[in-house]
Tab-separated table of C-alpha atoms in Angstrom:
chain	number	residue	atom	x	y	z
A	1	UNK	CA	-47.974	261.905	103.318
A	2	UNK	CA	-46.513	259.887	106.287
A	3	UNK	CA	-48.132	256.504	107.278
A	4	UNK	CA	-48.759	257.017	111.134
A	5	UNK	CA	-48.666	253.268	112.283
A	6	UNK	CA	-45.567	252.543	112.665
A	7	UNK	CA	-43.239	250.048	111.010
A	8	UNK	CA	-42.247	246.872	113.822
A	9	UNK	CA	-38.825	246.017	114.511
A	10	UNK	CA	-38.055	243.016	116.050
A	11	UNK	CA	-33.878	243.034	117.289
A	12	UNK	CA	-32.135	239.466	117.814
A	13	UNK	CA	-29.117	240.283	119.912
A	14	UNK	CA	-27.865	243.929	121.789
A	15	UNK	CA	-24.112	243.499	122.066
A	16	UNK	CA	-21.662	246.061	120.842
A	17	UNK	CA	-23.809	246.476	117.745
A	18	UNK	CA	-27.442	245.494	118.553
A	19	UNK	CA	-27.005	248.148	121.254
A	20	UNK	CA	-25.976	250.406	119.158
A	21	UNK	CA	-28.964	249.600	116.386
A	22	UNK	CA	-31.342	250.365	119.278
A	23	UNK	CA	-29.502	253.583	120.502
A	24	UNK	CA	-29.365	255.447	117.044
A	25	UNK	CA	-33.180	253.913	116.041
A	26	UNK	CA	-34.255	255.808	119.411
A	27	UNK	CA	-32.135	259.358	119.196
A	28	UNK	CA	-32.644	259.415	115.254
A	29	UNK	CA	-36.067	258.044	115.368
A	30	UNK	CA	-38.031	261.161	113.449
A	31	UNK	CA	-35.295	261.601	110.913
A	32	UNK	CA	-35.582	257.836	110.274
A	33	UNK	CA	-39.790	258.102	109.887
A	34	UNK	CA	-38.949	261.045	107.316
A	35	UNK	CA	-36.414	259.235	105.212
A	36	UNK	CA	-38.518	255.813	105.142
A	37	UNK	CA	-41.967	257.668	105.664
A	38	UNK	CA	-43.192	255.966	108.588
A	39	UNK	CA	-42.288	255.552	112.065
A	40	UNK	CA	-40.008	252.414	113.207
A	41	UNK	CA	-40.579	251.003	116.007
A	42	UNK	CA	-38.737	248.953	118.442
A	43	UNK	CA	-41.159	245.975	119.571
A	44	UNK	CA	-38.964	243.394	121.290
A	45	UNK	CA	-35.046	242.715	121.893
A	46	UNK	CA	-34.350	238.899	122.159
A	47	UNK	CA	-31.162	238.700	124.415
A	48	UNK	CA	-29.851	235.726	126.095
A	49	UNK	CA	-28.956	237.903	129.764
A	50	UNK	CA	-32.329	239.982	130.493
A	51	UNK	CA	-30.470	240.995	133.720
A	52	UNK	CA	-28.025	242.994	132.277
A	53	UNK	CA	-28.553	247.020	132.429
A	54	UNK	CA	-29.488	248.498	129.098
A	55	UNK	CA	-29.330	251.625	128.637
A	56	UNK	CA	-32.219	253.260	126.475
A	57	UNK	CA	-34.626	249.777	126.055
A	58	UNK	CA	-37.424	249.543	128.033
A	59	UNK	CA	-37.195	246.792	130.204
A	60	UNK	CA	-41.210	245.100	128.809
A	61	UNK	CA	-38.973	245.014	125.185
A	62	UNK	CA	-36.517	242.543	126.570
A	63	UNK	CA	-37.144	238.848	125.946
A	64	UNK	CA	-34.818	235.531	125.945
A	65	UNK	CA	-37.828	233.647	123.806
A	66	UNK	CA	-36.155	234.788	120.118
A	67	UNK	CA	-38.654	232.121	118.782
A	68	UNK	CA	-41.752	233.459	119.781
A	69	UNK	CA	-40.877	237.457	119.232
A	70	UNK	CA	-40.620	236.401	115.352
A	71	UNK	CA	-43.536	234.388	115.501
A	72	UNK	CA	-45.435	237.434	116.546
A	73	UNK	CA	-47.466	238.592	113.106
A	74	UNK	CA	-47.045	241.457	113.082
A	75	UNK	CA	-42.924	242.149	113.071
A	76	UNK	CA	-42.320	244.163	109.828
A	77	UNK	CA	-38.342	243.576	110.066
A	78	UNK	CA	-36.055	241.029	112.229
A	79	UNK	CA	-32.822	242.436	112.272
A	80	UNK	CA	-30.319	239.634	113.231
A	81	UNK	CA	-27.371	240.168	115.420
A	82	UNK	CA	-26.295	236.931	117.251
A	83	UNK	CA	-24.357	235.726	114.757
A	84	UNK	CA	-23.496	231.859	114.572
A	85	UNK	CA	-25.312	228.811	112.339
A	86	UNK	CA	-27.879	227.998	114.751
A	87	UNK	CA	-30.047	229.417	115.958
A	88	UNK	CA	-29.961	232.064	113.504
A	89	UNK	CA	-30.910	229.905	110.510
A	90	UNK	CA	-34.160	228.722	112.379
A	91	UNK	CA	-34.658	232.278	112.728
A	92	UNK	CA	-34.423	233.648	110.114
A	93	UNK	CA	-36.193	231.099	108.680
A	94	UNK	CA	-39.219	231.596	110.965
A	95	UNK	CA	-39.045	235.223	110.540
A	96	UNK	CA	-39.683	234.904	106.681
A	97	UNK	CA	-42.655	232.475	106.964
A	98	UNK	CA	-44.623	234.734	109.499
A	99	UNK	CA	-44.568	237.849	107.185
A	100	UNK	CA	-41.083	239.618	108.350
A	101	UNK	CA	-38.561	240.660	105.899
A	102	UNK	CA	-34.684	240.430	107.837
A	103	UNK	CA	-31.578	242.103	108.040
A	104	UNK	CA	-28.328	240.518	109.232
A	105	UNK	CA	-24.865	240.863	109.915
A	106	UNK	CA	-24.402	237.272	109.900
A	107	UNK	CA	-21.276	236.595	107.562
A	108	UNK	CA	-20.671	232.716	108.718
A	109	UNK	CA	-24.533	231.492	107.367
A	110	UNK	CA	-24.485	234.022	104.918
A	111	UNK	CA	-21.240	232.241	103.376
A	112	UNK	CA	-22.539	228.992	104.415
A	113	UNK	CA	-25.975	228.817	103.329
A	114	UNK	CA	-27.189	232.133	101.561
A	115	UNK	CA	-28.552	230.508	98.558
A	116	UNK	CA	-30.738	228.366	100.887
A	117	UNK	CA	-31.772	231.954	102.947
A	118	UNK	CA	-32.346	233.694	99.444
A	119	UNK	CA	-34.484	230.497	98.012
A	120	UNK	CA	-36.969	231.145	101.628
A	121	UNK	CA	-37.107	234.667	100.967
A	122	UNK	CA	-38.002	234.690	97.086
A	123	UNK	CA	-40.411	231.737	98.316
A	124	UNK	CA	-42.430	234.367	100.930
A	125	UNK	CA	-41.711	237.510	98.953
A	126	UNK	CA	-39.607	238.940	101.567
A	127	UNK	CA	-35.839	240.657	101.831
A	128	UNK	CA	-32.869	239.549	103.014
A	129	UNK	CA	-30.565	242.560	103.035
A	130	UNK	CA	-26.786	242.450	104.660
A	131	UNK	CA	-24.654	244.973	103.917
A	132	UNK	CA	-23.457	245.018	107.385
A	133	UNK	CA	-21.861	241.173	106.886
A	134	UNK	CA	-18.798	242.106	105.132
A	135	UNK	CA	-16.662	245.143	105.769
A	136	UNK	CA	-18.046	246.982	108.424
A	137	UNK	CA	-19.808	250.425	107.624
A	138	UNK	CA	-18.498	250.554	103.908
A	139	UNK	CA	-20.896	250.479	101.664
A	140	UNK	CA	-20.204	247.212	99.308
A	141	UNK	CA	-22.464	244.838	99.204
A	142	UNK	CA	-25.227	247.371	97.522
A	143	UNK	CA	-22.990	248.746	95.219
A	144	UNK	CA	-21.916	245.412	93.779
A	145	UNK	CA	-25.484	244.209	93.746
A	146	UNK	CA	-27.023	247.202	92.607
A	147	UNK	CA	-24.849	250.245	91.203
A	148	UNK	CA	-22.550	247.797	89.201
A	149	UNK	CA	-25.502	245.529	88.337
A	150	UNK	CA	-25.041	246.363	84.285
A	151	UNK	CA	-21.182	246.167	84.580
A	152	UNK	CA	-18.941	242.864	84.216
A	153	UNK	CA	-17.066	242.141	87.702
A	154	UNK	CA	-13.662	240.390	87.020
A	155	UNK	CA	-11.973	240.573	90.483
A	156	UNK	CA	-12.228	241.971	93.701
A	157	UNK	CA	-9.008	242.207	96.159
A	158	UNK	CA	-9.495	243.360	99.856
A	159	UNK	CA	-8.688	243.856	103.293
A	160	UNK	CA	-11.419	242.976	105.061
A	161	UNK	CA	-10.540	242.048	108.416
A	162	UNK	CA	-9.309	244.867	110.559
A	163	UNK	CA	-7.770	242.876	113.458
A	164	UNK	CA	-5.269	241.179	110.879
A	165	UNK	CA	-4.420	244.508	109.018
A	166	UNK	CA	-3.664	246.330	112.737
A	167	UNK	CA	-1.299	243.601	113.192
A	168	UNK	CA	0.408	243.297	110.250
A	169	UNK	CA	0.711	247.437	109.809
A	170	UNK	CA	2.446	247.242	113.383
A	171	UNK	CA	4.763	244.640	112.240
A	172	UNK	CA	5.620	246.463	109.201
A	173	UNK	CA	5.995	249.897	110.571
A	174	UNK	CA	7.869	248.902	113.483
A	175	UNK	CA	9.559	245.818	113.105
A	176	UNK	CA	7.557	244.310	115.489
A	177	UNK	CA	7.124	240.394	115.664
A	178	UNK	CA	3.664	239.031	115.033
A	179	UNK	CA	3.003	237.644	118.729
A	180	UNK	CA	4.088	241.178	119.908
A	181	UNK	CA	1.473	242.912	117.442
A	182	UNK	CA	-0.679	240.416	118.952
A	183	UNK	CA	-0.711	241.361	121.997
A	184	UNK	CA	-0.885	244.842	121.399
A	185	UNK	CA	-4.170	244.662	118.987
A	186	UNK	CA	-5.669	242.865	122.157
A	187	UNK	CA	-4.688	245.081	124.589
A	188	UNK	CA	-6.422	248.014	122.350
A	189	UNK	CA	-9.393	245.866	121.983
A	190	UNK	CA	-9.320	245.135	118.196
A	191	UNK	CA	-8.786	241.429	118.737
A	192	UNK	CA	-11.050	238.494	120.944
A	193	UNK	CA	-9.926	236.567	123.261
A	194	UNK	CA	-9.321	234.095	120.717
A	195	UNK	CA	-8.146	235.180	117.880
A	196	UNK	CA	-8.317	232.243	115.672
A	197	UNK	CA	-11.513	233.249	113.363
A	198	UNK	CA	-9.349	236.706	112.417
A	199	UNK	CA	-5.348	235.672	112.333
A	200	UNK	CA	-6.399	232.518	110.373
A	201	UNK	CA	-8.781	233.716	107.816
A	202	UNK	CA	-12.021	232.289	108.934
A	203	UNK	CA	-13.853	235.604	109.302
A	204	UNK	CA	-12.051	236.887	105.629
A	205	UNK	CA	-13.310	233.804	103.971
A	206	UNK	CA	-16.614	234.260	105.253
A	207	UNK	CA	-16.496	237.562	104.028
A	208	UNK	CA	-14.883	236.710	100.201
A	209	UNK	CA	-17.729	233.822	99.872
A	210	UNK	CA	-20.591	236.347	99.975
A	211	UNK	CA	-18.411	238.784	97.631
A	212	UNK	CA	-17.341	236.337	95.112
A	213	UNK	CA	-21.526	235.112	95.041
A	214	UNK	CA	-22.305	238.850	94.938
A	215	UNK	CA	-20.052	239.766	92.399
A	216	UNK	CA	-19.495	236.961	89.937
A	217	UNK	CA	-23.828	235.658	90.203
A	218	UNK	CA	-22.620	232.710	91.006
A	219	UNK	CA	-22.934	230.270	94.275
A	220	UNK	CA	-19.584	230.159	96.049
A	221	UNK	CA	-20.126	228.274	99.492
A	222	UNK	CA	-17.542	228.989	102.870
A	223	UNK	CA	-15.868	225.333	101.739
A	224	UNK	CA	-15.206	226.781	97.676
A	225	UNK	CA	-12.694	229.684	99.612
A	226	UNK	CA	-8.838	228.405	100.229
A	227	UNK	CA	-7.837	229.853	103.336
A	228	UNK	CA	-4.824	230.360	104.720
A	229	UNK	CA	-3.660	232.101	107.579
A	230	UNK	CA	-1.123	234.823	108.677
A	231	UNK	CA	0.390	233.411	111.817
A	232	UNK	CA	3.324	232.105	109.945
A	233	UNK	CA	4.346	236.029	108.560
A	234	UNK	CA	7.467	237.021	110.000
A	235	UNK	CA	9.525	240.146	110.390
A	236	UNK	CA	12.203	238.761	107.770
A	237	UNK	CA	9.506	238.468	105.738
A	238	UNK	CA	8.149	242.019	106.047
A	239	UNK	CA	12.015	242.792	105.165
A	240	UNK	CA	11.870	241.209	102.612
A	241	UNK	CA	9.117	242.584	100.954
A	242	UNK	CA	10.732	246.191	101.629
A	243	UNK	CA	13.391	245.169	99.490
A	244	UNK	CA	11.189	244.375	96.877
A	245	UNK	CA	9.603	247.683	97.142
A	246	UNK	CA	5.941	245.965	98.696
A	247	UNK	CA	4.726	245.401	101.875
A	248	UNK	CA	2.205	242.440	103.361
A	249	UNK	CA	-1.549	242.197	103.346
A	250	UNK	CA	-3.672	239.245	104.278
A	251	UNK	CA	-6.457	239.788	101.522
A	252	UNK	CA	-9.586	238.309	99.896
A	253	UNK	CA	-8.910	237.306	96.438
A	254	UNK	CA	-11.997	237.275	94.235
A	255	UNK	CA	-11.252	236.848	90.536
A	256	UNK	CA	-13.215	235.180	87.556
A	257	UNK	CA	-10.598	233.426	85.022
A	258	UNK	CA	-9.459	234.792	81.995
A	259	UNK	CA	-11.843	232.636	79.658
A	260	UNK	CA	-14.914	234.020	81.619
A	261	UNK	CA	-15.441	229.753	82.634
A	262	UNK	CA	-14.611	229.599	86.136
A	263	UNK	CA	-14.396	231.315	89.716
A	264	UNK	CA	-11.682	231.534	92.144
A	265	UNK	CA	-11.898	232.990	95.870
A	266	UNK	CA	-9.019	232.795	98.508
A	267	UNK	CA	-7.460	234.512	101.292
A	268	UNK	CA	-3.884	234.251	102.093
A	269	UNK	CA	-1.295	236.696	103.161
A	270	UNK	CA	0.339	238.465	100.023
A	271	UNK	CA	2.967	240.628	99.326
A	272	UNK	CA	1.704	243.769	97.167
A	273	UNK	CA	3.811	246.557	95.700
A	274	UNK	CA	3.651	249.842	98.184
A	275	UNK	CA	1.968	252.008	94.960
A	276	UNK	CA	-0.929	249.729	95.136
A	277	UNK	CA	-3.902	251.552	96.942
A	278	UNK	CA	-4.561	248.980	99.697
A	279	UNK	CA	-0.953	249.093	100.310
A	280	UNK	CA	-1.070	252.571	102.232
A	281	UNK	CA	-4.305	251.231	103.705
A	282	UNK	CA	-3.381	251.344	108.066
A	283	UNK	CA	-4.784	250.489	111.403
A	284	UNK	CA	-7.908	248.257	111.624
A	285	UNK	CA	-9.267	249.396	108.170
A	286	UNK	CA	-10.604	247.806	105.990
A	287	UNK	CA	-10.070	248.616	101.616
A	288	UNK	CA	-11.430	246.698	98.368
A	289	UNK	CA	-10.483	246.872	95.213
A	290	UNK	CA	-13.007	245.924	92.629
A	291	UNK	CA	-12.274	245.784	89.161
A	292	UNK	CA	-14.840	245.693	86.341
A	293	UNK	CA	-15.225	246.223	82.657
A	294	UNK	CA	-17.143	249.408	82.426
A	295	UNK	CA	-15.885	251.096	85.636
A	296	UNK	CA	-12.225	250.400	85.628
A	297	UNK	CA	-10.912	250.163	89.377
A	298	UNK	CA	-12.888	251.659	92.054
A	299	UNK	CA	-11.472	251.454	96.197
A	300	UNK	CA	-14.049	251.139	98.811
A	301	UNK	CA	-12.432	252.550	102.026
A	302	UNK	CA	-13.212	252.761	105.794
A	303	UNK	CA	-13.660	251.551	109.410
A	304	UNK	CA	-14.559	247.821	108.587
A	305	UNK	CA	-15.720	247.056	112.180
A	306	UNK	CA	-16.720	248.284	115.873
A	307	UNK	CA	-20.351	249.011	117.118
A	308	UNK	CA	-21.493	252.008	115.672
A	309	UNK	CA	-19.697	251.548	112.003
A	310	UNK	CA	-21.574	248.010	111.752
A	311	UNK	CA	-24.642	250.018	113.225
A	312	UNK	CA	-24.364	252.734	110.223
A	313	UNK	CA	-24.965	249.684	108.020
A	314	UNK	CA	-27.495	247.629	109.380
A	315	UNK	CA	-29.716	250.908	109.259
A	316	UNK	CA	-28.781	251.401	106.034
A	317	UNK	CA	-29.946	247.953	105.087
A	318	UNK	CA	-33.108	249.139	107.807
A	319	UNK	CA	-34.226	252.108	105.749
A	320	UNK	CA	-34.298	250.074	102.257
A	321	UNK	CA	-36.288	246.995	103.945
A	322	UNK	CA	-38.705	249.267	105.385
A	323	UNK	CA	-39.009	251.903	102.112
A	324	UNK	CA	-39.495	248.594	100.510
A	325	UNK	CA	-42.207	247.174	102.860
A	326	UNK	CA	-44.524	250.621	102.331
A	327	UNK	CA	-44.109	250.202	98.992
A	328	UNK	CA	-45.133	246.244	98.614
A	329	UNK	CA	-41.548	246.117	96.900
A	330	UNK	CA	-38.808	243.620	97.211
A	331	UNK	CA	-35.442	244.507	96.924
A	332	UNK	CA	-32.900	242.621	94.608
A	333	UNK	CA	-32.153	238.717	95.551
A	334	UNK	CA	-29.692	236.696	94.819
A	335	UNK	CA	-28.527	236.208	91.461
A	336	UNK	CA	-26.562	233.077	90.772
A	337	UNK	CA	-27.775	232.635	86.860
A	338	UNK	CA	-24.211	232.464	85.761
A	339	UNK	CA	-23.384	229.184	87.766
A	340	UNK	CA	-19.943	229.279	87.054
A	341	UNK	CA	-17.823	226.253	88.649
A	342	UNK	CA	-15.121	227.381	91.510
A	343	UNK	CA	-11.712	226.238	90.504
A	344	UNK	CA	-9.252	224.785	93.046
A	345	UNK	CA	-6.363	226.628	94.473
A	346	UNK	CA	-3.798	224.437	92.595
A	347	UNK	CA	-5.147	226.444	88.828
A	348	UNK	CA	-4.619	229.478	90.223
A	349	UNK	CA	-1.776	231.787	88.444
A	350	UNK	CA	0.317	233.952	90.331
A	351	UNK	CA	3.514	235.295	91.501
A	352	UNK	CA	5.413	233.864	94.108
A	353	UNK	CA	8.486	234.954	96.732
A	354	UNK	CA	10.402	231.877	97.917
A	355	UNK	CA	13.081	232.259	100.496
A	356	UNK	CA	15.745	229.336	100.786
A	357	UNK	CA	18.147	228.594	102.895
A	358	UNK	CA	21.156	226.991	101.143
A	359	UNK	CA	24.685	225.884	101.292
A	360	UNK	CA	27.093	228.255	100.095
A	361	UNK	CA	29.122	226.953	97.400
A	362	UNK	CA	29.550	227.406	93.576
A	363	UNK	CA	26.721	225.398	91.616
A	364	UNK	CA	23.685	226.014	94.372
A	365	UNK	CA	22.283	228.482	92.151
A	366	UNK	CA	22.309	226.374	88.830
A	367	UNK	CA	20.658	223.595	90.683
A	368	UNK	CA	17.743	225.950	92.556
A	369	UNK	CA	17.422	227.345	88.500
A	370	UNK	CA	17.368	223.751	87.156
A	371	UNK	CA	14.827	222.352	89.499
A	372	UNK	CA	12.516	225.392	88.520
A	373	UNK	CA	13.081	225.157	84.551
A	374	UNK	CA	11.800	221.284	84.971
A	375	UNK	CA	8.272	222.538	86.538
A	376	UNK	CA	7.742	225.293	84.197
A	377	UNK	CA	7.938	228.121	86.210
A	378	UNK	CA	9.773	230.956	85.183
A	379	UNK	CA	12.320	233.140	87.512
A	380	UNK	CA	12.232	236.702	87.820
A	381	UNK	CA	15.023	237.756	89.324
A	382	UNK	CA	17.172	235.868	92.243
A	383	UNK	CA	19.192	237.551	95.240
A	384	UNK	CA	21.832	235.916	96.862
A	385	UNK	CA	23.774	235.888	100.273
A	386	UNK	CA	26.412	233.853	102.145
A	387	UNK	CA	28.425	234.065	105.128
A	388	UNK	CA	30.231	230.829	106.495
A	389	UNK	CA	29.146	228.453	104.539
A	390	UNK	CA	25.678	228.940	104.476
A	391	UNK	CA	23.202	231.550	102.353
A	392	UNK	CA	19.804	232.678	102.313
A	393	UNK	CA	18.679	232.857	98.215
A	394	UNK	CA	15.172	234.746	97.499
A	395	UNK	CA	13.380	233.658	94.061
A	396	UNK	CA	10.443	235.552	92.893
A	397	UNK	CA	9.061	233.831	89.884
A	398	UNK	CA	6.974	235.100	87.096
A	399	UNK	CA	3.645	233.907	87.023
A	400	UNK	CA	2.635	230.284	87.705
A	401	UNK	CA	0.190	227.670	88.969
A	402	UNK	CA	-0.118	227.122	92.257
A	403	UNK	CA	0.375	223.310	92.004
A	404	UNK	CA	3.502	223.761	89.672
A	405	UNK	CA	4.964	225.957	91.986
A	406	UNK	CA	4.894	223.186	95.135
A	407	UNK	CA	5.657	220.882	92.317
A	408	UNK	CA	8.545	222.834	92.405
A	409	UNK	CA	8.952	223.535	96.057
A	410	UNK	CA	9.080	219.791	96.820
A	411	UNK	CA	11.487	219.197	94.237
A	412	UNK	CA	13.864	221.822	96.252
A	413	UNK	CA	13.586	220.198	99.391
A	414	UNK	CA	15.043	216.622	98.095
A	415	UNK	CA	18.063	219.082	97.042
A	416	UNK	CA	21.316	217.870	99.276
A	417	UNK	CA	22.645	221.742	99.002
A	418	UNK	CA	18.841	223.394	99.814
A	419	UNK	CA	19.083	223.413	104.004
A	420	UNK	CA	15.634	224.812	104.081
A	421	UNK	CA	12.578	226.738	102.858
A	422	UNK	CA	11.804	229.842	104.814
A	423	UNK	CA	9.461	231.009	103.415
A	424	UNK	CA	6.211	231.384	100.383
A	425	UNK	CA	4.666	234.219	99.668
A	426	UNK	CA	1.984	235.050	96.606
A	427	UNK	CA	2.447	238.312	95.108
A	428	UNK	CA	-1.062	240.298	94.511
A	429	UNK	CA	-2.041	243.453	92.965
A	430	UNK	CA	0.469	243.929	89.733
């Protein structure tokens, strides 16, 4: 039998996606009371314009006091949309203590301080449910937390920002230069004004804390996540990776070490081979790769952004909070009982692509191979080109550390016949 008094909604922001919460909440409102068996409803949207038209809200619902709509009492779920440290902490926070249960899309304090948010809602026996933080509508966060609870996680590998991936797909499939697919992403609306969270892995980071907590039940923090950016990726290097058979990704490492005894989370650009599934991955989508002892390798595809894709999962997220509040249930928390330490990008083991520029006489080669050989990493295989006295030489190393390697990298630039270093690049998804 359906409860008749309805479930209380309190929204916290109606941009592109709040607006869109409200809009499907309203024109799917009875399906919604059937699948959570009782009514939602809408009691206040906290905006910081109450002038602005919106379309579908009743102008009494509109308020700029955020503070005292989740003071109320009797808000069943805050659903938090404005993004930002403060004042979403505060809150969230203040939803928890007066008896509301939240849902948020708020990737930067998630990463930053989601043990602290967890710790408040175990505290007041409430939920904190996100799915809609990382990756857009694909469903991720609840199948790491709950579908692969029993499983062992041992890395996860994704594109997960879809302004970087519509950039680097147009300078891969047309030769385009990176301020040129720039420009065009922002012209089609896929990146701000400012750019800088996407292009240099802020927003990714964000993103690859939460998974790496999620997936490893451990605490990895915003500050435990090398990032590096993509600003630097160049058409020669997109050629080059062609003629290695791979193309170039910026993507959110996740991996737990070999020995089972440590963490590691980063996001860099990367060059992966073009049979690897998130190689074919196009556009503004977003792909991860998880990889787990029981499962094997399972791909999580889809739109990873825009209004009504975030909506999808914020209702998701809506519909468990709310099946969870008839039911005097709590959902799953955080889980951080392994505690496993984060290493520091200089242990991590990879392969790398170095491009040097270098005088071109007999002996250059020997010396590049010499100066390697002394920091322990290994060579792969070496290509070699000249014209007039100068040459470009490519070195893509077996696996190494990523302190040997600039070790190594330093080492090459005190080398009279080594004119330059073009260009590093990790190599992902062997």
């Amino acid at each position: 039998m359906m409860r008749t008094r309805p479930l209380k909604v309190a929204l916290l922001g109606c941009g592109v996606v709040g607006s869109e919460v409200a809009r499907i909440m309203t024109t799917h409102a009875d399906d919604l009371a059937a699948r959570i068996g009782a009514p939602v409803e809408l009691a206040g949207v906290a905006v910081r314009r109450p002038d602005k038209v919106r379309v579908g809200i009743p102008a009494e619902l509109i308020t700029t006091d955020a503070t005292a709509l989740v003071k109320r009492g009797d808000i069943d779920v805050v659903v938090e949309l404005i993004g930002g440290i403060e004042p979403a902490r505060s809150l969230i926070t203040t939803a928890f203590e007066h008896g509301a249960s939240v849902v948020s899309a708020n990737k930067a304090l998630l990463a930053q301080d989601g043990a602290g948010l967890h710790a408040i809602a175990e505290e007041q026996t409430k939920d904190l449910y996100y799915e809609a933080a990382v990756a857009g509508a694909i469903p991720l966060i609840r199948p790491l937390r709950e579908s692969l609870a029993g499983d062992k996680v041992n890395r996860v590998l994704g594109i997960v920002n879809g302004t970087t991936n519509f950039i680097l797909d147009k300078m891969d499939s047309t030769g385009a230069g990176y301020q040129e697919a720039l420009d065009e992403a922002s012209a089609l609306g896929y990146a701000e004004a400012d750019p800088t969270a996407d292009v240099e892995g802020f927003d990714a980071a964000a993103k690859a804390a939460i998974l790496a907590g999620i997936a490893f039940h451990t605490r990895v923090r915003l500050d435990d996540v090398y990032r590096e950016g993509m600003t630097e990726v160049t058409a020669a290097d997109f050629a080059s990776a062609k003629g290695m058979g791979c193309t170039i990704k910026l993507l959110a490492i996740c991996e737990r070490a070999a020995d089972g005894g440590s963490v590691t989370a980063r996001v860099h650009p990367a060059m992966i081979p073009l049979a690897h599934p998130l190689a074919s991955v196009r556009g503004a989508y977003n792909a991860v790769f998880v990889e787990s002892d029981a499962a094997g390798q399972l791909m999580f595809y889809g739109p990873g952004a825009g209004g009504a894709p975030t909506a999808s999962a914020v209702l998701g997220d809506l519909v468990a909070v709310c099946r969870n509040r008839l039911s005097g249930a709590t959902g799953p928390g955080a889980s951080a009982y392994t505690q496993l330490p984060v290493s520091p990008m200089g242990e991590v083991v990879t392969r790398y692509h170095i491009s040097l520029d270098v005088a071109d006489k007999p002996g250059v080669l020997a010396q590049v191979a010499t100066v390697f050989a002394e920091h322990g990493v290994s060579i792969d295989t070496v290509r070699q080109q000249g014209k007039d006295g100068e040459a470009s030489l490519v070195v893509v190393t077996h696996h190494a550390s990523d302190a040997s390697l600039n070790g190594t990298v330093e080492a090459l630039r005190n080398l009279d016949t080594v004119r330059g270093v073009a260009s590093i690049m990790r190599v992902e998804g062997e």
